[in-house]
XYZ file of N, CA and C in Angstrom:
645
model
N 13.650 -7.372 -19.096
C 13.326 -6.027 -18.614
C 12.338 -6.126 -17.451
N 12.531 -5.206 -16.418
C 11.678 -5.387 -15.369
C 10.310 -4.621 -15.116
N 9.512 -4.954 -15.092
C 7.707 -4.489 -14.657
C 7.713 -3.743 -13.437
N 7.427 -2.792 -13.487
C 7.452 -1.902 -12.480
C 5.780 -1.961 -11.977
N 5.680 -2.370 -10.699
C 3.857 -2.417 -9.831
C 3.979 -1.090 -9.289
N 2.974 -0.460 -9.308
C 2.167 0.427 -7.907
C 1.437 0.026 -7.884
N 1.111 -0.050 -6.085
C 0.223 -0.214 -5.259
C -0.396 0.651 -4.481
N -1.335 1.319 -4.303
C -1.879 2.792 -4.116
C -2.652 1.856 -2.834
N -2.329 2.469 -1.589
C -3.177 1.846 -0.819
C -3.452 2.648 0.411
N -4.167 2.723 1.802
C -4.446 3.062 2.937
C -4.051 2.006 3.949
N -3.101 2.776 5.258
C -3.163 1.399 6.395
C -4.475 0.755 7.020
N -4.970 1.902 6.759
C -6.794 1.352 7.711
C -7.389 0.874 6.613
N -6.936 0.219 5.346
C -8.140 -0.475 4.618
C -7.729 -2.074 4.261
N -8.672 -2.554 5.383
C -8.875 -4.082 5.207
C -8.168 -4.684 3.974
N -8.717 -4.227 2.983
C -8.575 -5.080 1.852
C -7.382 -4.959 0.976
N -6.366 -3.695 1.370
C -5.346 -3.375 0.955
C -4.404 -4.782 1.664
N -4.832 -4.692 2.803
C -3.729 -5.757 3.150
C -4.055 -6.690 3.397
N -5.467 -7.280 2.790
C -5.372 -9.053 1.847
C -4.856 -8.818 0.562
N -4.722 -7.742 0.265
C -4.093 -7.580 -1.167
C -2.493 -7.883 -1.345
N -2.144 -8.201 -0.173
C -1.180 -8.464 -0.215
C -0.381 -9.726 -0.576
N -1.066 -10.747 0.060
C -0.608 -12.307 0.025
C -0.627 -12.687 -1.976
N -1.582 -12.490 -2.492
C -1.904 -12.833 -3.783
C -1.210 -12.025 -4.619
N -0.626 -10.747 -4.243
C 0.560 -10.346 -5.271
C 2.142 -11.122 -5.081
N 2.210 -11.411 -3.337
C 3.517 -12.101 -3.209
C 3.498 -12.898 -3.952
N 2.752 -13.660 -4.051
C 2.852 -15.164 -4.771
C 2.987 -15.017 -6.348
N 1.477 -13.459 -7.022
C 2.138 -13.573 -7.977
C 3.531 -13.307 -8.898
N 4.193 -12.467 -7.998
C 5.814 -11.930 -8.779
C 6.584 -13.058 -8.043
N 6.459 -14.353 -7.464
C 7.568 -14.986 -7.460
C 8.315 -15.349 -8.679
N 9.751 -15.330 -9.002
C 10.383 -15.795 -10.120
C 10.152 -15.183 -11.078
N 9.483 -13.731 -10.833
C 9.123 -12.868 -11.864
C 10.603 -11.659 -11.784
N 10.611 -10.778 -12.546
C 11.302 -9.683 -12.372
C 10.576 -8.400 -12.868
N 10.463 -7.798 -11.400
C 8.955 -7.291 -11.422
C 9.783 -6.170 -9.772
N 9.751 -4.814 -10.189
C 9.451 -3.834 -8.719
C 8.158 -3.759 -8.279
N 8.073 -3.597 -7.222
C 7.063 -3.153 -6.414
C 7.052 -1.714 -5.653
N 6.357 -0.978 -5.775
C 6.265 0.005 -5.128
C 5.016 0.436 -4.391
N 4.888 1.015 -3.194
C 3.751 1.032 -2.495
C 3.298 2.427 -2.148
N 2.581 3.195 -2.918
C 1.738 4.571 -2.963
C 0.816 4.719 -2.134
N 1.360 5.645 -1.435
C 0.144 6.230 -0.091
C -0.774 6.843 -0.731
N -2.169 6.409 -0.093
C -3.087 7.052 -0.057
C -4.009 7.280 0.943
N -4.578 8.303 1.307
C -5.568 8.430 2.480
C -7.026 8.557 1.692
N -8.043 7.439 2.263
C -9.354 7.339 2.437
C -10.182 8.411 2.986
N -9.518 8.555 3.947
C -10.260 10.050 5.089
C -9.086 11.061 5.755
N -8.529 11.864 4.653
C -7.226 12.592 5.730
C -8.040 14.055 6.363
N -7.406 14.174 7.485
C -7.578 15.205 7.974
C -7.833 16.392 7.409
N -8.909 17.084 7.809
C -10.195 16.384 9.018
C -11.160 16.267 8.766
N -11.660 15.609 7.890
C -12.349 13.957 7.910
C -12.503 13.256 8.867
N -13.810 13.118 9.419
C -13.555 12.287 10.539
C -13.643 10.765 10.090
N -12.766 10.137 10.948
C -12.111 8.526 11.097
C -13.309 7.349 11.710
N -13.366 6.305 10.861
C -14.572 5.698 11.335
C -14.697 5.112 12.601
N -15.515 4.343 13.201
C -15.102 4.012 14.248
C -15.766 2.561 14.033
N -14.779 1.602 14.773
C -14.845 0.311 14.680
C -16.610 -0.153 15.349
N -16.722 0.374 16.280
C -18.067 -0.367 17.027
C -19.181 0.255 16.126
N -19.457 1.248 14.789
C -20.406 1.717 14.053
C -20.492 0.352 13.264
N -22.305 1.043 12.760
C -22.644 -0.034 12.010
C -22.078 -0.515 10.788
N -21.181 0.787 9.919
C -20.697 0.958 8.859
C -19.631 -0.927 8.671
N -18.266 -0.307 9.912
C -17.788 -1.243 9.783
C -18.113 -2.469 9.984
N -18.920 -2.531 11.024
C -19.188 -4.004 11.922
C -20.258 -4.608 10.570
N -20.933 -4.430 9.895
C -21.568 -4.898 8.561
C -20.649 -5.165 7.941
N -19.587 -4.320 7.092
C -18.875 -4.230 6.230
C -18.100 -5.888 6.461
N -17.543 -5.641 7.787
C -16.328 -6.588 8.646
C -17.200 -8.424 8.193
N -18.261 -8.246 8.986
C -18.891 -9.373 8.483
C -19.127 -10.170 7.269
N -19.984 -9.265 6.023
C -20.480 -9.720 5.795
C -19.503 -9.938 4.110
N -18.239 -9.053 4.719
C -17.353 -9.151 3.293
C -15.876 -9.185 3.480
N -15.131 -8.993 4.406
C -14.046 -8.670 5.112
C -13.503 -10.396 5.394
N -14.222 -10.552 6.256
C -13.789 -11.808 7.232
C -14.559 -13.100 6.067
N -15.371 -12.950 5.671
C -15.513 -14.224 4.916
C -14.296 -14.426 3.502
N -13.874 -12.750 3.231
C -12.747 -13.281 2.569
C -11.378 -13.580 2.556
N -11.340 -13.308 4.238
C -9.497 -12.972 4.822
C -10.348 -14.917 5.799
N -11.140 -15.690 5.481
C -11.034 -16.572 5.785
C -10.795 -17.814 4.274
N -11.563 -17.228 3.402
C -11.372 -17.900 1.997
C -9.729 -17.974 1.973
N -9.445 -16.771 1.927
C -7.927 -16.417 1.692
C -6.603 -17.626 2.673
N -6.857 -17.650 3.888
C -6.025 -17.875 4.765
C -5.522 -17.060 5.461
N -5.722 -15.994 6.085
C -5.239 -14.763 6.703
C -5.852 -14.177 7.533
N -5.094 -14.433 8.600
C -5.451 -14.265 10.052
C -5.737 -12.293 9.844
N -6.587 -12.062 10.372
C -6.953 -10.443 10.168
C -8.121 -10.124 11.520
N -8.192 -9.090 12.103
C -8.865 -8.403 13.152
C -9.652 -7.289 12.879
N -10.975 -6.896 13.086
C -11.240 -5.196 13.271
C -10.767 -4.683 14.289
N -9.525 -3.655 13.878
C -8.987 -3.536 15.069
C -10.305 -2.599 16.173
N -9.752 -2.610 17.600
C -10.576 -1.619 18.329
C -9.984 -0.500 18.751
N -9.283 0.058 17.938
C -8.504 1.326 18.251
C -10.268 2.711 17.660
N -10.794 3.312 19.033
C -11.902 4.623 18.210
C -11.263 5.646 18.441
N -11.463 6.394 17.892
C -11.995 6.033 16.170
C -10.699 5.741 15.876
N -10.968 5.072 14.666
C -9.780 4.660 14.044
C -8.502 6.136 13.188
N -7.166 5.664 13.350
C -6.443 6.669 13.752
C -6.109 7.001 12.121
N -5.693 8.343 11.512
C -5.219 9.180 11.057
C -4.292 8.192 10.119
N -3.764 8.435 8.672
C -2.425 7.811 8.291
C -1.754 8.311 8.107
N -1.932 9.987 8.062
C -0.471 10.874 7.546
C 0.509 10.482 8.415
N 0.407 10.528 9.742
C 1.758 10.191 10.203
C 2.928 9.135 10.076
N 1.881 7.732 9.462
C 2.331 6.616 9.050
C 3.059 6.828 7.786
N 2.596 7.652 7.254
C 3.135 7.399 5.983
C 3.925 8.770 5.712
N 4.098 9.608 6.702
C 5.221 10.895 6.758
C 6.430 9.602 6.925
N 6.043 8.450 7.879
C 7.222 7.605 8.501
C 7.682 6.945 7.212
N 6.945 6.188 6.455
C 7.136 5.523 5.183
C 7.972 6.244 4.511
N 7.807 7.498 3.972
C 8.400 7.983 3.040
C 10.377 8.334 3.858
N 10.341 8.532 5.208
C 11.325 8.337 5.821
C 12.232 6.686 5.479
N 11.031 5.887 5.695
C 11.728 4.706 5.659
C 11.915 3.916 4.267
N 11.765 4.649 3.145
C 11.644 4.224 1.812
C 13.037 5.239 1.560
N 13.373 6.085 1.824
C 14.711 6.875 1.691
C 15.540 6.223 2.698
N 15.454 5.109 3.433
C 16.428 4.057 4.042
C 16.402 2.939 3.497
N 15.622 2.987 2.391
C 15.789 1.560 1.244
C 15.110 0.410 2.523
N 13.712 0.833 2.666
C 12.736 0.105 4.106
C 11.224 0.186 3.341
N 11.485 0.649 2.781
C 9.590 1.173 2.419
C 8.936 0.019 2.245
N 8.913 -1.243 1.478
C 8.011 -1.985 1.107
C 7.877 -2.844 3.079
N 9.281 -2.780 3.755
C 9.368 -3.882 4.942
C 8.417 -2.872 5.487
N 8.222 -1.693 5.897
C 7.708 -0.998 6.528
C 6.182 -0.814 6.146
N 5.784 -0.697 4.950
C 4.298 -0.900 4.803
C 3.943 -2.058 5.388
N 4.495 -3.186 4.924
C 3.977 -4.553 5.394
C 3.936 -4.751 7.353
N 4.925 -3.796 7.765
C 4.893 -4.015 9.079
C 3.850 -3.018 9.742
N 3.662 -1.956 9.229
C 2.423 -1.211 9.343
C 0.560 -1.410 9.408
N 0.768 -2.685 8.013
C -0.525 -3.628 7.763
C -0.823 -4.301 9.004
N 0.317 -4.999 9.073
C -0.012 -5.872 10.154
C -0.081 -5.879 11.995
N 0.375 -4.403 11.940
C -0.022 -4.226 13.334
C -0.939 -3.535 13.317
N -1.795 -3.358 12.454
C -3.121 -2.641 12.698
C -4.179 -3.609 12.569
N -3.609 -4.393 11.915
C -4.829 -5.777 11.132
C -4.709 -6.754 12.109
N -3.299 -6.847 12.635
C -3.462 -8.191 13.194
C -2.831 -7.716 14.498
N -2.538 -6.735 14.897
C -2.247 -6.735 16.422
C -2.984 -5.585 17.168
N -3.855 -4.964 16.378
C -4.558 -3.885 16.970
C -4.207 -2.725 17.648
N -2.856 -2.336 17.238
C -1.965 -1.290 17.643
C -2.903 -0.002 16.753
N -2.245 1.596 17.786
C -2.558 2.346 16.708
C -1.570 3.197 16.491
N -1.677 2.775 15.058
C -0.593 3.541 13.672
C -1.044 5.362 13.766
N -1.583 5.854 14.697
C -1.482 6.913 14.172
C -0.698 7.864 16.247
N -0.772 6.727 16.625
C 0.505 7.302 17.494
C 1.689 7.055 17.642
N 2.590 8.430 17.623
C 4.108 8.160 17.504
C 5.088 7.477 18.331
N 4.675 7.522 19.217
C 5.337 6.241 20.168
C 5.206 4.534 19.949
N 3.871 4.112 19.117
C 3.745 2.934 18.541
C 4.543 3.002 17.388
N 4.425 4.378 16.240
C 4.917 3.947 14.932
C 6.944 4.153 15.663
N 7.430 4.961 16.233
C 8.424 4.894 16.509
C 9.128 3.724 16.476
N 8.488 3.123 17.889
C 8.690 1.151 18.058
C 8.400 0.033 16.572
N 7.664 0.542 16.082
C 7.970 -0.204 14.846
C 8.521 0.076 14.012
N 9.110 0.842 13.967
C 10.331 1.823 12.980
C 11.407 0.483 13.814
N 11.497 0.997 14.775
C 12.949 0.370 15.423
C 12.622 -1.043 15.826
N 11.620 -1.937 15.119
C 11.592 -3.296 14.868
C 12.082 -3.819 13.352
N 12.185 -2.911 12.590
C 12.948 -2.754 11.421
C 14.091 -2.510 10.829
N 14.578 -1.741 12.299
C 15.978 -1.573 12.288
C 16.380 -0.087 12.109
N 14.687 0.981 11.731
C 15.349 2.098 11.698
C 15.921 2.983 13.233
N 16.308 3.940 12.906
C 17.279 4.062 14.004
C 15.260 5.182 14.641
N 15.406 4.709 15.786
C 14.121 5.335 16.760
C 14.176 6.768 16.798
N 15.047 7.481 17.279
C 15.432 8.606 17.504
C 15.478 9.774 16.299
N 15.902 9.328 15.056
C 16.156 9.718 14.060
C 14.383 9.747 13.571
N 13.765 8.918 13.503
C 12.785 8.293 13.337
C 11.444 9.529 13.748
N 11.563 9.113 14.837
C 10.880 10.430 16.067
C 10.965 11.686 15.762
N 12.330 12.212 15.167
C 12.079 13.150 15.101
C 11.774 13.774 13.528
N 11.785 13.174 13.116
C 11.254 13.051 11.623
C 9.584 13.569 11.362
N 9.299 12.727 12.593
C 7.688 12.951 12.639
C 7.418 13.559 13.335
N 7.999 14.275 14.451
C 7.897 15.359 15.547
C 7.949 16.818 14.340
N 8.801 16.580 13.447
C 9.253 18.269 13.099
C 8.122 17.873 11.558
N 7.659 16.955 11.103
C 6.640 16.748 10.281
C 7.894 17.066 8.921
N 9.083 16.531 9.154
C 9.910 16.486 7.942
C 9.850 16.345 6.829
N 8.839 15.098 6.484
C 8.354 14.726 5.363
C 6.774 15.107 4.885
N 6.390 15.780 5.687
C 5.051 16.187 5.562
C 4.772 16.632 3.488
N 5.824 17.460 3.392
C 5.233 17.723 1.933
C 5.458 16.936 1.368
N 6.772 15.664 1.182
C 6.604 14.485 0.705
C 5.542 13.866 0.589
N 5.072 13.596 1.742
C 4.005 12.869 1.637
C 2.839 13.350 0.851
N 2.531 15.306 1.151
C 1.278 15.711 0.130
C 1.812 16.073 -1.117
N 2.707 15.636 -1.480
C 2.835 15.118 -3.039
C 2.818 13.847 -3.531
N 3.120 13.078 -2.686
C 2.592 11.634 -2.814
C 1.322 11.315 -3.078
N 0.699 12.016 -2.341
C -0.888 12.494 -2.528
C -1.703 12.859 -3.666
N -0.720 14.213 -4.073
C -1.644 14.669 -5.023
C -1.596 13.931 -6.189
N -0.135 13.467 -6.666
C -0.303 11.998 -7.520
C -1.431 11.433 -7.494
N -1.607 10.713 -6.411
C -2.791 9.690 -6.648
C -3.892 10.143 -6.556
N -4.138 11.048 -5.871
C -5.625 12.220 -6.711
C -5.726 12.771 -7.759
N -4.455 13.345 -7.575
C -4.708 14.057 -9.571
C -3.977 13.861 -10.423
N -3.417 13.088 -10.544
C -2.281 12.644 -11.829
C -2.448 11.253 -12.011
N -2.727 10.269 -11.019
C -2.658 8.747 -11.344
C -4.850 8.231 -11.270
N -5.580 9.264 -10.626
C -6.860 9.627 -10.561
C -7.450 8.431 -9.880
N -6.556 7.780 -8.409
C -7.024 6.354 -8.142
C -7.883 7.273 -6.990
N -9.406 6.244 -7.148
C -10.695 6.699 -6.155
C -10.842 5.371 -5.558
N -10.274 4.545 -5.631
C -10.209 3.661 -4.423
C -9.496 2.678 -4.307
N -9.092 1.761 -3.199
C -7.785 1.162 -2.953
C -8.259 -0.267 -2.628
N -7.228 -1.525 -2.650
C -5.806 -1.240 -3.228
C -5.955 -0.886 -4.926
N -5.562 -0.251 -5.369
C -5.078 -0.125 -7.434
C -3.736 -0.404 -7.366
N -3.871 -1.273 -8.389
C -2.827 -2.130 -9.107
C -2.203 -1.372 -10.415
N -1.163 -0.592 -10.458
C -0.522 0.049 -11.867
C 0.341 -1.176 -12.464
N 0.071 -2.109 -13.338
C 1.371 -2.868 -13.446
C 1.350 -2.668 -14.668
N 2.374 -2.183 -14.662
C 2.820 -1.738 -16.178
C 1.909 -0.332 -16.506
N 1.495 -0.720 -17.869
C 0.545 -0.099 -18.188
C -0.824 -0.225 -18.211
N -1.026 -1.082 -17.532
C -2.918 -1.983 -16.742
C -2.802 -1.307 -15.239
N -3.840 -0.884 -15.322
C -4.381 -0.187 -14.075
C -6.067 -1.173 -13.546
N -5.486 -1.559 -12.424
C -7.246 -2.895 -11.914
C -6.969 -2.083 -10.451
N -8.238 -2.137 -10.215
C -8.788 -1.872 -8.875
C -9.770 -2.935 -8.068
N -8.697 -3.018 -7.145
C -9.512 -4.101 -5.882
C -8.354 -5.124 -5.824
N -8.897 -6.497 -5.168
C -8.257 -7.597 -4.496
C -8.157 -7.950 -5.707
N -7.262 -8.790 -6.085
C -7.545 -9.806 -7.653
C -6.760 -11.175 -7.052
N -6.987 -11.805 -7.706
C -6.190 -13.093 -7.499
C -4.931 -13.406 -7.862
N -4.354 -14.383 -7.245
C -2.927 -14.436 -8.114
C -2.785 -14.669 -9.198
N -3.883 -15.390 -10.331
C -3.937 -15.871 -11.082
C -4.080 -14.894 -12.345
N -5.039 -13.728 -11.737
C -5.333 -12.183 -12.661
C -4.283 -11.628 -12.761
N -3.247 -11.406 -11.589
C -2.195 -10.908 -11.162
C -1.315 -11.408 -12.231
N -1.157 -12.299 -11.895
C 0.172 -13.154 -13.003
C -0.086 -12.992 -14.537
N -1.013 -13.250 -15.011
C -1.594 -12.909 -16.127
C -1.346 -11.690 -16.811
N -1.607 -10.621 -15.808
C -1.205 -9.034 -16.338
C -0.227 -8.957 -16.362
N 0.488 -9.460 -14.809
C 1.784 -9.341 -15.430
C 3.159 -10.190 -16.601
N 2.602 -10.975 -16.428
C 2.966 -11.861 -17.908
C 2.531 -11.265 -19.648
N 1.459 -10.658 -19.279
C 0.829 -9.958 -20.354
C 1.773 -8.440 -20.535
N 1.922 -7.944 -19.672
C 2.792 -6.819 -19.558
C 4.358 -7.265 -20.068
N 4.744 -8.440 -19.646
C 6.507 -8.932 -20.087
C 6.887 -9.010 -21.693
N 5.684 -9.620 -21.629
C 5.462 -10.166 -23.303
C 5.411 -8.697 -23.954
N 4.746 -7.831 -23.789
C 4.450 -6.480 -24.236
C 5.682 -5.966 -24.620
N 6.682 -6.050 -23.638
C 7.809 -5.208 -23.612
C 8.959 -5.587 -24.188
N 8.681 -7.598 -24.254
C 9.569 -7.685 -25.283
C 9.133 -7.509 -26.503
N 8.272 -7.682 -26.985
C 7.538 -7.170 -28.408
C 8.303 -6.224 -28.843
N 7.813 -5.248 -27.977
C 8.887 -3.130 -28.059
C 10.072 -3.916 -28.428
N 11.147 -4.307 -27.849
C 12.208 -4.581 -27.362
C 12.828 -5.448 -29.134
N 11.918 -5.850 -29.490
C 12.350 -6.990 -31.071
C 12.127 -5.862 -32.079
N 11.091 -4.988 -32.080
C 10.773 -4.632 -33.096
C 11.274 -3.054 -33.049
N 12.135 -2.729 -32.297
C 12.723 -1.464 -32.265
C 14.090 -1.244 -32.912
N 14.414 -2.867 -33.033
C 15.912 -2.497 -33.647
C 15.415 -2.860 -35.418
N 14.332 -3.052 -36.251
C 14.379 -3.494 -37.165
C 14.464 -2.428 -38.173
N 15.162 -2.591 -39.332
C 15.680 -1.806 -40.016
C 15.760 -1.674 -41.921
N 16.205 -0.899 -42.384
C 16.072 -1.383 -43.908
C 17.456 -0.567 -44.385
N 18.702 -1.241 -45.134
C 19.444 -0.659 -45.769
C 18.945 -0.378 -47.167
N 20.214 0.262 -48.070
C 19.792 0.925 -49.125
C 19.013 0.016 -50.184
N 19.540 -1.465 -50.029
C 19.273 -2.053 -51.002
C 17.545 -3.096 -50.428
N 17.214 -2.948 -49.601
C 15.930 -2.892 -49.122
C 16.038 -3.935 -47.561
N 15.291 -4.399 -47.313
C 14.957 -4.749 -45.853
C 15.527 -5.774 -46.131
């Protein structure tokens, strides 16, 4: 039986996408979905931090980069100021998850903000990376021009504010274990191994039975 993950995360948060490498590794050879839950840190209007403040440039230092170097993972503060908006990114996501794209498309989202310093919150960048994926550009564009998915997305939302109650990112739903933050592959695998075992347990002890003349 398969383990179903959420991943509740933000494109502008660093640590969502070191969170990434240490789950690949842990569901290899596993049978295990993944799913990736938007969330916004600061949505509109909230104002958006800005890279040259002290907030980040501390943050970046003194916890960011010493662990996306532990890790192996090339990562940037990007210099996009202030840093841009995610509804639109993730109006696009929910477009590109109804093209059976969503997980390629978060991951391609991470990484041009982390590692190429693009900004995800203009439509002419997210367009072009739509159509580095293969979705069709045009279709794409206008998706986010007419704000198509807009209520998609603020129900995506209110989930993870008020029904799943995640206050900060990345959170890990696997299964029925809910962890918040980076974890290792090793925590990772564990839960979810701990979760497999769980379900076959259910799975043995659901068919057991007693006829007339006793068990």
């Amino acid at each position: 039986m398969s383990i179903k993950i959420k991943v509740y995360s933000d494109y502008v948060c660093p640590f969502c996408f070191l969170a990434e490498q240490p789950l690949k590794e842990a569901i290899k050879g596993k049978d295990v979905e993944v799913e990736w839950m938007p969330y916004e840190l600061r949505p509109y209007p909230n104002e958006t931090l800005k890279p040259e403040g002290h907030y980040l440039q501390s943050t970046w230092k003194q916890s960011v980069y010493p662990m996306a170097e532990q890790m192996g993972i090339d990562i940037v503060l990007p210099r996009v100021s202030p840093q841009p908006y995610s509804h639109l990114a993730f109006e696009g996501y929910q477009y590109a998850k109804e093209k059976g794209k969503g997980n390629q498309y978060n991951d391609r989202m991470l990484r041009a903000f982390f590692q190429e310093e693009q900004d995800i919150g203009n439509i002419d960048v997210l367009t072009k990376l739509a159509g580095e994926l293969g979705l069709d550009e045009e279709d794409y564009r206008d998706a986010l021009t007419t704000r198509k998915y807009k209520e998609a997305h603020k129900k995506a939302l209110k989930h993870a504010y008020e029904e799943a109650n995640v206050t900060a990112v990345p959170t890990f739903v696997i299964g029925d274990t809910t962890i918040a933050g980076i974890r290792s592959k090793e925590t990772l695998e564990q839960i979810i191994n701990e979760e497999l075992n769980r379900q076959k347990s259910v799975i043995l002890t659901e068919g057991m039975a007693c006829d007339i003349d006793g068990c």
